[in-house]
Short mmCIF file of C-alpha atoms in Angstrom, two decimals:
data_model
loop_
_atom_site.label_atom_id
_atom_site.label_comp_id
_atom_site.label_asym_id
_atom_site.label_seq_id
_atom_site.Cartn_x
_atom_site.Cartn_y
_atom_site.Cartn_z
CA MET A 1 34.47 12.42 36.80
CA ARG A 2 33.47 16.03 37.10
CA THR A 3 32.42 15.56 40.70
CA SER A 4 35.74 14.09 41.70
CA THR A 5 37.52 16.93 39.87
CA ARG A 6 35.38 19.49 41.72
CA LEU A 7 35.99 17.72 45.00
CA ALA A 8 39.75 17.58 44.39
CA THR A 9 39.76 21.26 43.53
CA ALA A 10 37.75 22.17 46.66
CA VAL A 11 40.10 20.03 48.85
CA THR A 12 43.16 21.63 47.27
CA GLY A 13 41.66 25.05 47.86
CA LEU A 14 40.95 24.25 51.46
CA VAL A 15 44.46 22.89 51.98
CA ALA A 16 45.90 26.07 50.38
CA VAL A 17 43.77 28.31 52.64
CA GLY A 18 44.75 26.29 55.64
CA ALA A 19 48.42 26.55 54.72
CA LEU A 20 48.19 30.31 54.22
CA THR A 21 46.45 30.67 57.58
CA ALA A 22 49.08 28.58 59.22
CA CYS A 23 51.82 30.71 57.66
CA GLY A 24 50.11 33.82 58.88
CA ALA A 25 49.92 32.34 62.38
CA VAL A 26 53.61 31.38 62.25
CA GLN A 27 54.51 34.88 61.07
CA GLU A 28 52.44 36.42 63.84
CA ALA A 29 54.10 34.20 66.44
CA ALA A 30 57.57 35.09 65.01
CA ASP A 31 56.73 38.81 65.14
CA THR A 32 55.55 38.47 68.77
CA ALA A 33 58.73 36.56 69.68
CA ASN A 34 60.84 39.27 68.06
CA ALA A 35 58.96 41.97 69.94
CA VAL A 36 59.50 40.15 73.27
CA ALA A 37 63.21 39.72 72.47
CA ASN A 38 63.55 43.46 71.59
CA THR A 39 61.79 44.42 74.86
CA ALA A 40 64.06 42.10 76.80
CA ASN A 41 67.04 43.61 75.07
CA ALA A 42 65.88 47.13 75.84
CA VAL A 43 65.29 46.25 79.45
CA GLN A 44 68.78 44.70 79.73
CA VAL A 45 70.43 47.68 77.98
CA CYS A 46 68.61 50.16 80.29
CA ALA A 47 69.51 48.19 83.43
CA ASP A 48 73.13 48.01 82.44
CA ALA A 49 73.30 51.69 81.47
CA LEU A 50 71.59 52.87 84.69
CA SER A 51 73.85 50.58 86.75
CA ARG A 52 76.93 52.06 85.12
CA ALA A 53 75.64 55.57 85.32
CA THR A 54 75.00 55.46 89.05
CA THR A 55 78.40 53.87 89.96
CA SER A 56 80.16 55.99 92.58
CA PHE A 57 83.52 57.39 91.71
CA ASP A 58 86.59 57.51 94.06
CA THR A 59 86.02 60.80 95.87
CA SER A 60 89.28 60.55 97.70
CA SER A 61 91.28 60.86 94.44
CA PRO A 62 89.97 63.23 91.81
CA GLU A 63 92.51 61.81 89.29
CA ARG A 64 91.12 58.36 89.86
CA ALA A 65 87.52 59.65 89.62
CA VAL A 66 88.32 61.17 86.21
CA ASP A 67 89.80 57.86 85.07
CA GLN A 68 86.76 55.99 86.34
CA ALA A 69 84.41 58.45 84.63
CA HIS A 70 86.28 57.94 81.31
CA GLU A 71 86.21 54.14 81.70
CA THR A 72 82.45 54.33 82.38
CA ALA A 73 81.97 56.57 79.30
CA ALA A 74 83.72 54.02 77.11
CA SER A 75 81.52 51.16 78.41
CA LEU A 76 78.37 53.28 77.96
CA GLY A 77 79.43 54.11 74.45
CA ASP A 78 79.63 50.39 73.67
CA LEU A 79 76.29 49.82 75.36
CA ALA A 80 74.66 52.61 73.33
CA SER A 81 75.42 50.74 70.12
CA GLN A 82 73.27 47.86 71.46
CA ALA A 83 70.24 50.03 72.15
CA ALA A 84 67.62 49.51 69.47
CA ASP A 85 65.54 52.40 70.73
CA THR A 86 66.74 55.74 69.43
CA THR A 87 65.69 57.68 72.50
CA VAL A 88 67.58 55.28 74.84
CA ASN A 89 70.61 55.35 72.50
CA GLN A 90 70.66 59.16 72.56
CA ALA A 91 70.34 59.31 76.36
CA ILE A 92 73.16 56.86 76.83
CA THR A 93 75.34 58.66 74.29
CA ALA A 94 74.74 62.02 75.97
CA LEU A 95 75.64 60.57 79.37
CA ALA A 96 78.74 58.93 77.90
CA GLY A 97 79.77 62.29 76.41
CA THR A 98 79.45 64.02 79.78
CA LEU A 99 81.50 61.29 81.55
CA GLY A 100 84.03 61.08 78.80
CA GLY A 101 84.57 64.81 78.71
CA VAL A 102 85.04 65.28 82.48
CA THR A 103 88.28 66.91 83.49
CA LEU A 104 90.09 67.34 86.75
CA ASP A 105 88.90 70.97 86.87
CA ASP A 106 85.30 69.82 86.52
CA LEU A 107 85.60 67.68 89.60
CA VAL A 108 87.82 70.01 91.68
CA VAL A 109 86.73 73.50 90.67
CA ARG A 110 83.13 72.98 89.44
CA PRO A 111 81.89 69.71 90.95
CA ALA A 112 78.35 70.91 91.56
CA VAL A 113 77.86 71.98 87.89
CA TRP A 114 79.27 68.65 86.63
CA LEU A 115 77.19 66.58 89.04
CA GLU A 116 74.03 68.52 88.11
CA THR A 117 74.67 67.84 84.41
CA LYS A 118 75.26 64.12 85.17
CA ALA A 119 72.12 63.98 87.30
CA ARG A 120 69.98 65.51 84.49
CA GLN A 121 71.34 63.01 82.03
CA VAL A 122 70.76 60.08 84.37
CA ALA A 123 67.13 61.34 84.81
CA ALA A 124 66.78 61.61 81.02
CA LEU A 125 68.05 58.05 80.63
CA THR A 126 65.60 56.88 83.34
CA THR A 127 62.75 58.55 81.44
CA ALA A 128 63.86 57.06 78.15
CA CYS A 129 63.97 53.64 79.70
CA THR A 130 60.51 53.90 81.24
CA PRO A 131 57.84 52.47 78.96
#
């Protein structure tokens, strides 16, 4: 009887070790899947942000260009909330702030200064999105 008890205990122990190993493998697979999903999300957020950031504004109408900049700022603000990466979030938020704060004077009186600021922020976003 002792032999069968020992055998049953050994088998139970092996099953438990196997189950724990399987749980570890399942957890590792889940972690990998989550990492892949986060990377895919980051790539999509970056692609969307850069696409919106490089949209041309209506140069024939400064008033319309200001409106377009404000619309782009709002959409970038929404997109920033989807960015899991803090650096990407900050880069999108900074760019959204610049676009959202643009005035008619910025585009008519000081366009070079405003465009330089926007270009620096797009470059910062590009850097933040580069792995």
